[in-house]
Coordinates of N, CA and C in Angstrom, one line a residue:
M46 N -45.6 38.7 -5.6 CA -44.5 38.6 -6.5 C -44.9 38.1 -7.8
N47 N -44.3 38.7 -8.9 CA -44.6 38.3 -10.2 C -44.3 36.9 -10.4
K48 N -45.2 36.1 -11.0 CA -45.0 34.7 -11.2 C -43.7 34.4 -12.0
K49 N -43.4 35.2 -13.0 CA -42.2 34.9 -13.8 C -41.0 35.1 -13.0
I50 N -41.0 36.2 -12.2 CA -39.8 36.5 -11.3 C -39.6 35.3 -10.3
F51 N -40.7 34.8 -9.8 CA -40.7 33.7 -8.8 C -40.0 32.5 -9.4
I52 N -40.5 32.2 -10.7 CA -40.0 31.0 -11.4 C -38.5 31.2 -11.7
A53 N -38.1 32.4 -12.0 CA -36.7 32.7 -12.4 C -35.8 32.5 -11.1
I54 N -36.3 33.0 -10.0 CA -35.6 32.8 -8.7 C -35.4 31.4 -8.3
L55 N -36.5 30.6 -8.5 CA -36.5 29.2 -8.2 C -35.5 28.4 -9.1
L56 N -35.5 28.8 -10.3 CA -34.5 28.1 -11.2 C -33.1 28.4 -10.8
V57 N -32.8 29.7 -10.4 CA -31.5 30.0 -10.0 C -31.1 29.2 -8.8
I58 N -32.0 29.1 -7.8 CA -31.7 28.4 -6.6 C -31.4 26.9 -6.9
C59 N -32.3 26.3 -7.8 CA -32.1 24.9 -8.2 C -30.7 24.7 -8.8
G60 N -30.4 25.7 -9.7 CA -29.1 25.6 -10.4 C -27.9 25.7 -9.4
V61 N -28.0 26.6 -8.4 CA -26.9 26.7 -7.4 C -26.8 25.4 -6.7
M62 N -28.0 24.8 -6.2 CA -28.0 23.6 -5.5 C -27.4 22.4 -6.3
F63 N -27.7 22.4 -7.6 CA -27.2 21.3 -8.5 C -25.7 21.5 -8.6
G64 N -25.3 22.7 -8.8 CA -23.8 23.0 -8.9 C -23.0 22.5 -7.7
V65 N -23.6 22.8 -6.5 CA -22.9 22.4 -5.3 C -22.9 20.9 -5.2
R66 N -24.0 20.2 -5.6 CA -24.0 18.8 -5.6 C -23.0 18.2 -6.5
V67 N -22.9 18.8 -7.7 CA -21.9 18.3 -8.7 C -20.5 18.4 -8.2
D68 N -20.2 19.6 -7.6 CA -18.9 19.9 -7.0 C -18.5 18.9 -5.9
A69 N -19.5 18.6 -5.1 CA -19.3 17.7 -4.0 C -19.1 16.3 -4.5
D70 N -19.8 15.9 -5.5 CA -19.6 14.5 -6.0 C -18.2 14.4 -6.7
A71 N -17.8 15.5 -7.4 CA -16.5 15.5 -8.0 C -15.4 15.4 -7.0
A72 N -15.6 16.1 -5.9 CA -14.5 16.1 -4.9 C -14.4 14.8 -4.1
N73 N -15.4 13.9 -4.3 CA -15.5 12.7 -3.6 C -15.1 11.5 -4.5
K74 N -14.5 11.8 -5.6 CA -14.1 10.7 -6.5 C -12.6 10.9 -6.9
T75 N -12.0 9.8 -7.3 CA -10.7 9.8 -7.7 C -10.6 10.4 -9.1
T76 N -9.5 11.2 -9.3 CA -9.3 11.9 -10.6 C -8.0 11.3 -11.2
K77 N -7.6 11.8 -12.3 CA -6.4 11.4 -13.0 C -5.1 12.0 -12.3
S78 N -5.4 13.0 -11.4 CA -4.2 13.6 -10.7 C -4.1 13.2 -9.2
K79 N -5.3 12.9 -8.6 CA -5.2 12.5 -7.2 C -6.3 11.6 -6.8
A80 N -6.0 10.7 -5.9 CA -7.0 9.6 -5.5 C -7.8 10.0 -4.3
V81 N -9.0 9.6 -4.2 CA -9.8 9.7 -3.0 C -10.0 8.3 -2.6
Y82 N -9.7 7.9 -1.4 CA -9.7 6.5 -1.0 C -10.1 6.3 0.5
T83 N -10.4 5.1 0.8 CA -10.6 4.7 2.2 C -9.7 3.5 2.5
I84 N -9.4 3.3 3.8 CA -8.6 2.1 4.1 C -9.5 1.3 5.2
K85 N -10.0 0.2 4.8 CA -10.8 -0.7 5.7 C -9.8 -1.5 6.6
K86 N -10.1 -1.4 7.8 CA -9.2 -2.1 8.8 C -10.0 -3.4 9.3
N87 N -9.6 -4.5 8.8 CA -10.2 -5.8 9.2 C -9.4 -6.3 10.5
K88 N -10.1 -6.4 11.6 CA -9.4 -6.8 12.8 C -10.1 -7.9 13.6
K89 N -9.3 -8.7 14.2 CA -9.9 -9.8 15.1 C -8.9 -9.9 16.2
L90 N -9.4 -10.1 17.4 CA -8.6 -10.4 18.6 C -9.2 -11.6 19.3
L91 N -8.4 -12.7 19.3 CA -8.8 -14.0 19.8 C -8.0 -14.3 21.1
K92 N -8.7 -14.6 22.2 CA -8.0 -14.9 23.4 C -8.4 -16.2 24.0
G93 N -7.4 -17.0 24.4 CA -7.5 -18.2 25.1 C -6.9 -18.1 26.5
K94 N -6.9 -19.2 27.2 CA -6.3 -19.2 28.5 C -4.9 -18.8 28.5
K95 N -4.1 -19.3 27.6 CA -2.7 -18.9 27.5 C -2.3 -18.2 26.2
L96 N -3.0 -18.6 25.2 CA -2.7 -18.1 23.8 C -3.6 -17.0 23.3
K97 N -3.0 -16.0 22.7 CA -3.7 -14.8 22.2 C -3.3 -14.6 20.8
L98 N -4.3 -14.2 19.9 CA -3.9 -13.9 18.5 C -4.5 -12.5 18.1
E99 N -3.7 -11.7 17.6 CA -4.1 -10.4 17.0 C -4.0 -10.5 15.5
Y100 N -5.2 -10.3 14.8 CA -5.2 -10.4 13.4 C -5.6 -9.0 12.9
R101 N -4.9 -8.5 11.9 CA -5.3 -7.2 11.3 C -4.8 -7.2 9.9
Y102 N -5.7 -6.7 9.0 CA -5.4 -6.6 7.6 C -6.1 -5.4 7.0
D103 N -5.3 -4.4 6.6 CA -5.8 -3.2 6.0 C -6.0 -3.3 4.5
V104 N -7.1 -2.9 4.0 CA -7.4 -3.0 2.6 C -7.8 -1.6 2.1
P105 N -7.0 -0.9 1.3 CA -7.3 0.4 0.7 C -8.3 0.2 -0.5
K106 N -9.1 1.2 -0.7 CA -10.1 1.2 -1.8 C -10.3 2.6 -2.3
L107 N -10.2 2.8 -3.6 CA -10.4 4.1 -4.2 C -11.9 4.3 -4.4
K108 N -12.2 5.6 -4.3 CA -13.6 6.0 -4.6 C -13.8 6.4 -6.0
G109 N -14.9 6.0 -6.6 CA -15.1 6.4 -8.0 C -15.6 5.2 -8.8
N110 N -16.0 5.4 -10.0 CA -16.6 4.3 -10.8 C -15.9 4.1 -12.2
S111 N -14.8 4.9 -12.4 CA -14.1 4.8 -13.7 C -13.4 3.5 -13.9
A112 N -13.1 3.2 -15.1 CA -12.4 1.9 -15.4 C -11.0 1.9 -14.7
V113 N -10.4 3.0 -14.6 CA -9.1 3.1 -13.9 C -9.2 2.7 -12.5
V114 N -10.2 3.3 -11.8 CA -10.5 3.1 -10.4 C -10.8 1.6 -10.2
K115 N -11.6 1.0 -11.0 CA -12.0 -0.4 -10.9 C -10.7 -1.3 -11.1
K116 N -9.9 -0.9 -12.0 CA -8.7 -1.7 -12.2 C -7.7 -1.7 -11.0
I117 N -7.6 -0.5 -10.4 CA -6.7 -0.4 -9.3 C -7.3 -1.1 -8.1
N118 N -8.6 -0.9 -7.8 CA -9.2 -1.6 -6.7 C -9.2 -3.1 -6.8
K119 N -9.3 -3.6 -8.0 CA -9.1 -5.0 -8.3 C -7.8 -5.5 -7.9
S120 N -6.8 -4.7 -8.2 CA -5.4 -5.1 -7.9 C -5.2 -5.0 -6.4
L121 N -5.7 -4.0 -5.7 CA -5.5 -3.8 -4.3 C -6.2 -4.9 -3.5
S122 N -7.4 -5.4 -4.0 CA -8.2 -6.4 -3.2 C -7.7 -7.8 -3.5
K123 N -7.0 -8.0 -4.7 CA -6.6 -9.3 -5.1 C -5.7 -10.0 -4.0
E124 N -4.8 -9.2 -3.5 CA -3.8 -9.8 -2.5 C -4.6 -10.1 -1.2
Y125 N -5.5 -9.3 -0.8 CA -6.3 -9.6 0.4 C -7.1 -10.9 0.2
N126 N -7.8 -11.0 -1.0 CA -8.6 -12.2 -1.2 C -7.7 -13.4 -1.3
K127 N -6.5 -13.3 -1.7 CA -5.6 -14.4 -1.8 C -5.1 -14.8 -0.4
E128 N -4.9 -13.9 0.5 CA -4.2 -14.2 1.7 C -5.2 -14.3 2.9
K129 N -6.5 -13.9 2.7 CA -7.4 -13.9 3.9 C -7.7 -15.3 4.3
N130 N -7.5 -16.3 3.4 CA -7.7 -17.7 3.8 C -6.4 -18.4 4.1
N131 N -5.4 -17.6 4.2 CA -4.0 -18.1 4.5 C -3.5 -17.6 5.8
T132 N -4.3 -17.2 6.7 CA -3.9 -16.6 7.9 C -3.6 -17.7 8.9
I133 N -3.2 -17.3 10.1 CA -2.8 -18.3 11.1 C -4.0 -18.5 12.1
I134 N -5.2 -18.0 11.7 CA -6.4 -18.2 12.6 C -6.7 -19.7 12.8
D135 N -6.7 -20.5 11.7 CA -7.0 -21.9 11.9 C -5.9 -22.6 12.7
R136 N -4.7 -22.2 12.6 CA -3.6 -22.8 13.4 C -3.8 -22.4 14.9
Y137 N -4.3 -21.2 15.1 CA -4.6 -20.7 16.4 C -5.7 -21.6 17.1
K138 N -6.8 -21.8 16.3 CA -7.9 -22.5 16.8 C -7.5 -24.0 17.1
D139 N -6.6 -24.5 16.4 CA -6.1 -25.9 16.6 C -5.3 -26.0 17.9
S140 N -4.6 -24.8 18.2 CA -3.6 -24.8 19.3 C -4.1 -24.2 20.6
V141 N -5.2 -23.4 20.6 CA -5.5 -22.6 21.7 C -5.8 -23.4 23.0
N142 N -6.4 -24.6 22.9 CA -6.8 -25.3 24.1 C -5.7 -26.2 24.6
T143 N -4.7 -26.4 23.8 CA -3.6 -27.3 24.3 C -2.2 -26.6 24.4
Y144 N -2.2 -25.3 24.1 CA -0.9 -24.6 24.2 C -0.5 -24.4 25.6
R145 N 0.8 -24.7 25.9 CA 1.2 -24.8 27.3 C 1.9 -23.5 27.7
Y146 N 2.2 -22.6 26.8 CA 3.0 -21.4 27.1 C 2.1 -20.1 26.9
K147 N 2.4 -19.1 27.7 CA 1.7 -17.9 27.6 C 2.3 -17.1 26.4
E148 N 1.6 -16.9 25.4 CA 2.2 -16.3 24.2 C 1.1 -15.5 23.4
S149 N 1.6 -14.5 22.7 CA 0.8 -13.6 21.8 C 1.2 -13.8 20.4
W150 N 0.3 -14.3 19.6 CA 0.6 -14.4 18.1 C 0.1 -13.2 17.4
I151 N 0.7 -12.9 16.2 CA 0.2 -11.8 15.5 C 0.3 -12.1 14.0
D152 N -0.7 -11.7 13.2 CA -0.7 -11.7 11.8 C -1.3 -10.4 11.3
S153 N -0.4 -9.5 10.9 CA -0.8 -8.1 10.7 C -0.2 -7.6 9.4
K154 N -1.1 -6.8 8.7 CA -0.7 -6.1 7.5 C -1.3 -4.7 7.5
K155 N -0.5 -3.7 7.9 CA -0.9 -2.4 8.0 C -0.6 -1.6 6.7
C156 N -1.4 -0.6 6.4 CA -1.2 0.1 5.2 C -1.5 1.6 5.4
K157 N -0.6 2.4 4.7 CA -0.9 3.9 4.7 C -0.4 4.4 3.4
C158 N -1.1 5.5 3.0 CA -0.7 6.2 1.8 C 0.5 7.1 2.0
T159 N 1.5 7.0 1.2 CA 2.7 7.8 1.3 C 2.9 8.8 0.2
Y160 N 2.1 8.7 -0.9 CA 2.2 9.7 -2.0 C 0.9 9.6 -2.7
N161 N 0.4 10.8 -3.0 CA -0.9 10.9 -3.8 C -1.0 12.2 -4.5
E162 N -0.1 12.4 -5.5 CA 0.0 13.7 -6.2 C 0.4 13.4 -7.7
N163 N 0.0 14.4 -8.5 CA 0.5 14.4 -9.9 C 0.3 13.1 -10.6
G164 N -0.8 12.5 -10.3 CA -1.2 11.3 -11.1 C -0.5 10.0 -10.6
Y165 N 0.2 10.0 -9.5 CA 0.8 8.9 -8.9 C 0.3 8.6 -7.5
L166 N 0.1 7.3 -7.2 CA -0.5 6.9 -5.9 C 0.4 5.8 -5.4
S167 N 0.8 5.9 -4.1 CA 1.7 4.9 -3.5 C 1.2 4.6 -2.1
F168 N 1.1 3.2 -1.8 CA 0.7 2.7 -0.5 C 1.9 2.0 0.1
K169 N 2.2 2.2 1.3 CA 3.2 1.5 2.0 C 2.6 0.4 2.9
Y170 N 3.1 -0.8 2.8 CA 2.6 -1.9 3.7 C 3.6 -2.3 4.7
H171 N 3.1 -2.6 5.9 CA 4.0 -3.1 7.0 C 3.4 -4.4 7.5
T172 N 4.1 -5.5 7.2 CA 3.6 -6.8 7.7 C 4.4 -7.4 8.8
K173 N 3.7 -8.1 9.7 CA 4.3 -8.7 10.9 C 3.6 -10.0 11.2
W174 N 4.4 -11.0 11.3 CA 3.9 -12.4 11.5 C 4.6 -13.1 12.6
F175 N 3.9 -13.6 13.6 CA 4.5 -14.4 14.6 C 3.6 -15.5 15.1
A176 N 4.0 -16.7 15.1 CA 3.2 -17.8 15.6 C 4.1 -18.8 16.4
G177 N 4.9 -18.2 17.2 CA 5.9 -19.0 17.9 C 7.2 -19.1 17.1
G178 N 8.3 -19.2 17.7 CA 9.6 -19.3 17.0 C 10.0 -17.9 16.6
V179 N 10.3 -17.7 15.3 CA 10.9 -16.4 14.8 C 9.8 -15.5 14.3
C180 N 9.9 -14.2 14.6 CA 9.0 -13.2 14.2 C 9.5 -12.6 12.9
N181 N 8.6 -12.6 11.8 CA 9.0 -12.0 10.5 C 8.3 -10.7 10.3
E182 N 9.1 -9.7 9.8 CA 8.6 -8.3 9.6 C 9.1 -7.8 8.3
Q183 N 8.2 -7.1 7.5 CA 8.6 -6.7 6.2 C 7.8 -5.4 5.8
Y184 N 8.5 -4.6 5.0 CA 7.8 -3.5 4.4 C 7.9 -3.6 2.8
Y185 N 6.8 -3.1 2.2 CA 6.8 -3.1 0.7 C 5.8 -2.1 0.3
G186 N 5.7 -1.8 -1.0 CA 4.8 -0.8 -1.5 C 4.0 -1.3 -2.7
K187 N 2.9 -0.6 -2.9 CA 2.0 -0.8 -4.1 C 1.8 0.6 -4.7
N188 N 2.2 0.7 -6.0 CA 2.2 2.0 -6.6 C 1.5 2.0 -8.0
Y189 N 0.7 3.1 -8.2 CA -0.1 3.1 -9.4 C -0.1 4.4 -10.2
N190 N -0.3 4.3 -11.5 CA -0.5 5.5 -12.3 C -2.0 5.7 -12.4
L191 N -2.5 6.9 -11.9 CA -3.9 7.2 -11.8 C -4.5 7.5 -13.2
K192 N -3.7 7.7 -14.2 CA -4.2 7.9 -15.6 C -4.5 6.6 -16.3
T193 N -3.7 5.6 -16.0 CA -3.9 4.3 -16.7 C -4.3 3.2 -15.8
G194 N -4.1 3.3 -14.5 CA -4.4 2.2 -13.6 C -3.3 1.1 -13.5
K195 N -2.3 1.3 -14.3 CA -1.2 0.4 -14.3 C -0.3 0.5 -13.0
K196 N 0.3 -0.6 -12.6 CA 1.3 -0.5 -11.5 C 2.6 0.2 -12.0
L197 N 3.1 1.1 -11.1 CA 4.3 1.8 -11.5 C 5.5 0.9 -11.4
K198 N 6.5 1.1 -12.3 CA 7.8 0.4 -12.2 C 8.8 1.4 -11.8
L199 N 10.0 0.9 -11.4 CA 11.1 1.8 -11.0 C 11.5 2.7 -12.2
T200 N 11.4 2.2 -13.4 CA 11.7 3.0 -14.5 C 10.7 4.2 -14.8
D201 N 9.6 4.1 -14.1 CA 8.6 5.2 -14.2 C 8.9 6.4 -13.3
V202 N 9.6 6.1 -12.2 CA 9.9 7.1 -11.2 C 11.4 7.4 -11.0
M203 N 12.2 6.8 -11.8 CA 13.7 7.1 -11.7 C 14.2 7.1 -13.2
T204 N 15.0 8.1 -13.5 CA 15.6 8.2 -14.8 C 16.8 7.3 -15.0
G205 N 17.1 7.0 -16.2 CA 18.2 6.1 -16.5 C 17.7 4.7 -16.9
D206 N 18.7 3.9 -17.5 CA 18.3 2.6 -17.8 C 18.4 1.7 -16.6
S207 N 18.1 0.4 -16.8 CA 18.0 -0.5 -15.7 C 19.3 -0.6 -14.9
Y208 N 20.4 -0.6 -15.6 CA 21.7 -0.7 -14.9 C 22.0 0.6 -14.1
E209 N 21.7 1.7 -14.6 CA 21.9 3.0 -13.9 C 21.1 3.1 -12.7
I210 N 19.8 2.6 -12.8 CA 18.9 2.7 -11.6 C 19.4 1.7 -10.5
K211 N 19.8 0.5 -10.9 CA 20.3 -0.5 -9.9 C 21.6 0.0 -9.3
R212 N 22.4 0.7 -10.1 CA 23.7 1.2 -9.6 C 23.4 2.3 -8.5
R213 N 22.4 3.1 -8.7 CA 22.0 4.1 -7.7 C 21.6 3.5 -6.4
I214 N 20.8 2.4 -6.6 CA 20.2 1.7 -5.4 C 21.4 1.0 -4.6
A215 N 22.3 0.3 -5.4 CA 23.4 -0.4 -4.8 C 24.3 0.6 -4.1
D216 N 24.6 1.7 -4.7 CA 25.5 2.7 -4.0 C 24.8 3.2 -2.7
A217 N 23.5 3.5 -2.8 CA 22.8 3.9 -1.5 C 22.9 2.8 -0.4
A218 N 22.8 1.5 -0.9 CA 22.9 0.4 0.1 C 24.3 0.4 0.7
V219 N 25.3 0.6 -0.1 CA 26.7 0.6 0.4 C 26.9 1.7 1.4
E220 N 26.4 2.9 1.1 CA 26.5 4.1 1.9 C 25.8 3.9 3.3
N221 N 24.8 3.0 3.3 CA 24.0 2.8 4.5 C 24.5 1.5 5.3
G222 N 25.6 1.0 4.8 CA 26.2 -0.1 5.6 C 25.8 -1.5 5.1
Y223 N 25.2 -1.6 3.9 CA 24.8 -2.9 3.4 C 25.6 -3.3 2.1
S224 N 26.9 -3.2 2.2 CA 27.7 -3.5 1.1 C 27.6 -5.0 0.7
L225 N 27.2 -5.9 1.6 CA 27.2 -7.3 1.3 C 26.1 -7.6 0.3
I226 N 25.1 -6.7 0.1 CA 24.0 -7.0 -0.9 C 24.2 -6.3 -2.2
E227 N 25.3 -5.6 -2.3 CA 25.6 -4.8 -3.6 C 25.5 -5.7 -4.8
D228 N 26.2 -6.8 -4.8 CA 26.2 -7.6 -6.0 C 24.8 -8.2 -6.3
D229 N 24.1 -8.6 -5.3 CA 22.8 -9.1 -5.4 C 21.8 -8.1 -6.0
I230 N 21.9 -6.8 -5.6 CA 21.1 -5.8 -6.2 C 21.4 -5.6 -7.6
M231 N 22.7 -5.6 -8.0 CA 23.0 -5.4 -9.4 C 22.6 -6.6 -10.3
G232 N 22.4 -7.8 -9.6 CA 22.0 -9.0 -10.4 C 20.5 -9.2 -10.5
M233 N 19.7 -8.3 -9.8 CA 18.3 -8.5 -9.8 C 17.7 -7.9 -11.1
N234 N 16.5 -8.5 -11.5 CA 15.7 -8.0 -12.5 C 15.1 -6.7 -12.0
I235 N 15.1 -5.6 -12.8 CA 14.6 -4.3 -12.4 C 13.1 -4.4 -12.0
S236 N 12.4 -5.4 -12.6 CA 10.9 -5.5 -12.3 C 10.7 -6.2 -10.9
K237 N 11.7 -6.7 -10.3 CA 11.5 -7.5 -9.0 C 11.6 -6.6 -7.8
F238 N 12.0 -5.4 -7.9 CA 12.2 -4.5 -6.7 C 10.9 -4.1 -6.1
D239 N 10.8 -4.2 -4.8 CA 9.6 -3.6 -4.1 C 10.0 -2.2 -3.7
F240 N 9.0 -1.2 -3.8 CA 9.4 0.1 -3.4 C 8.1 0.9 -3.1
Y241 N 8.2 2.0 -2.5 CA 7.1 3.0 -2.3 C 7.7 4.4 -2.5
L242 N 6.8 5.3 -2.7 CA 7.1 6.7 -3.0 C 6.8 7.6 -1.8
K243 N 7.7 8.6 -1.6 CA 7.4 9.5 -0.5 C 8.3 10.8 -0.6
N244 N 7.7 11.9 -0.6 CA 8.4 13.2 -0.6 C 9.4 13.3 -1.8
G245 N 9.0 12.8 -2.9 CA 9.9 12.9 -4.1 C 11.0 11.9 -4.1
S246 N 11.1 11.0 -3.1 CA 12.1 10.0 -3.1 C 11.5 8.6 -3.4
V247 N 12.3 7.6 -3.6 CA 11.9 6.2 -3.8 C 12.6 5.4 -2.8
T248 N 11.8 4.7 -2.0 CA 12.4 3.8 -0.9 C 12.2 2.3 -1.4
V249 N 13.4 1.7 -1.6 CA 13.4 0.3 -2.0 C 13.4 -0.6 -0.8
C250 N 12.6 -1.6 -0.8 CA 12.4 -2.5 0.4 C 13.0 -3.9 0.0
F251 N 13.8 -4.4 0.9 CA 14.3 -5.8 0.8 C 13.7 -6.7 1.9
P252 N 13.3 -7.9 1.6 CA 12.6 -8.7 2.5 C 13.5 -9.4 3.5
P253 N 13.0 -10.0 4.6 CA 13.9 -10.8 5.5 C 14.6 -11.9 4.7
Y254 N 15.8 -12.1 5.1 CA 16.7 -13.2 4.5 C 17.1 -12.9 3.1
F255 N 16.9 -11.6 2.6 CA 17.4 -11.3 1.3 C 18.9 -11.5 1.2
S256 N 19.4 -12.3 0.3 CA 20.8 -12.5 0.1 C 21.4 -13.0 1.4
V257 N 22.4 -12.2 1.9 CA 23.1 -12.6 3.2 C 22.5 -11.9 4.4
L258 N 21.4 -11.2 4.2 CA 20.7 -10.5 5.3 C 20.1 -11.5 6.2
G259 N 20.0 -11.2 7.5 CA 19.3 -12.1 8.4 C 17.8 -11.8 8.5
N260 N 17.2 -12.1 9.6 CA 15.8 -11.9 9.7 C 15.5 -10.5 10.1
G261 N 15.5 -9.6 9.2 CA 15.2 -8.2 9.4 C 14.9 -7.5 8.1
H262 N 14.2 -6.4 8.2 CA 13.9 -5.7 6.9 C 14.9 -4.6 6.7
V263 N 15.2 -4.3 5.4 CA 16.1 -3.3 5.0 C 15.5 -2.4 4.0
E264 N 15.6 -1.1 4.2 CA 15.0 -0.1 3.3 C 16.2 0.8 2.8
V265 N 16.2 1.1 1.5 CA 17.2 2.0 1.0 C 16.5 3.1 0.2
T266 N 16.8 4.4 0.6 CA 16.1 5.5 -0.1 C 17.0 6.2 -1.0
V267 N 16.5 6.4 -2.2 CA 17.2 7.2 -3.3 C 16.3 8.3 -3.8
G268 N 16.9 9.3 -4.5 CA 16.1 10.3 -5.0 C 15.3 9.9 -6.2
G269 N 14.0 10.3 -6.3 CA 13.2 10.0 -7.4 C 13.1 11.0 -8.4
D270 N 12.6 10.7 -9.6 CA 12.4 11.6 -10.7 C 11.0 11.6 -11.2
Y271 N 10.1 12.1 -10.3 CA 8.7 12.0 -10.6 C 8.0 13.3 -10.1

C-alpha cells in the first residue's frame, strides 16, 4: 500500500475515533438545556437487641465542570453537609443498649428527579423521621435554572404577579379540601413556598403542622407556565 494512502487512512480513523470520544464526553455532561446527574444513596442499618435504625440520605450530583454545574452541586451538597451531623444516629447509640421496647427508628431523605428539560431541573425530596413518639413526613423540592445555576422561584415557572400566583395556589387548596389554609397561603411571602416541577405543572408542598394542619404533608398542584 502506498505510504501516503496509508497515512491518509490512519488520519481518517483517528479523526473518527476522536469524534466519537468528543460526542461521548459531551453526552456525559450537563448542558444548558438538560442535566446529566447521579444520585448517591448513603445508607446505614443499625440493629440492636430491641432497637433498630434505618438511615438513608440521597445526594444528587450533576456531571460536568462548568461554573453552573459547580454552583448547583454546591447548593445540592450544602444541605447534606449541614444535616449529616444532625441525624439521630448518636441518639440511637445512646439508647440502643437500654431501650426497653421493640421499635424501628428511621431518618430518611429520598430524592428523585421530576423534571429535566428546557433548561430547568427539579428534584423532589421525601423526608421521614421517627425516633419514638410522632413520625414526621414531608415533601419538598429543589429547582434550578441550568443556564444560570440559580434556584428557581415560583415567579419563574408561573405567570402573574405574587398575588395572582398565590391566589391560584389558594384556590387549588380550597378545591382539594384545604380551605382552612387559604388565608395563610395568601399571607405568605412568595419566596417561602416549597415546590417541585413535573409534567408542566407546579406542585406546592406544605410541611407538617403548617397553619392549622396536623401532622401530615399536603401538596397542591397547579398548572405551570414553563
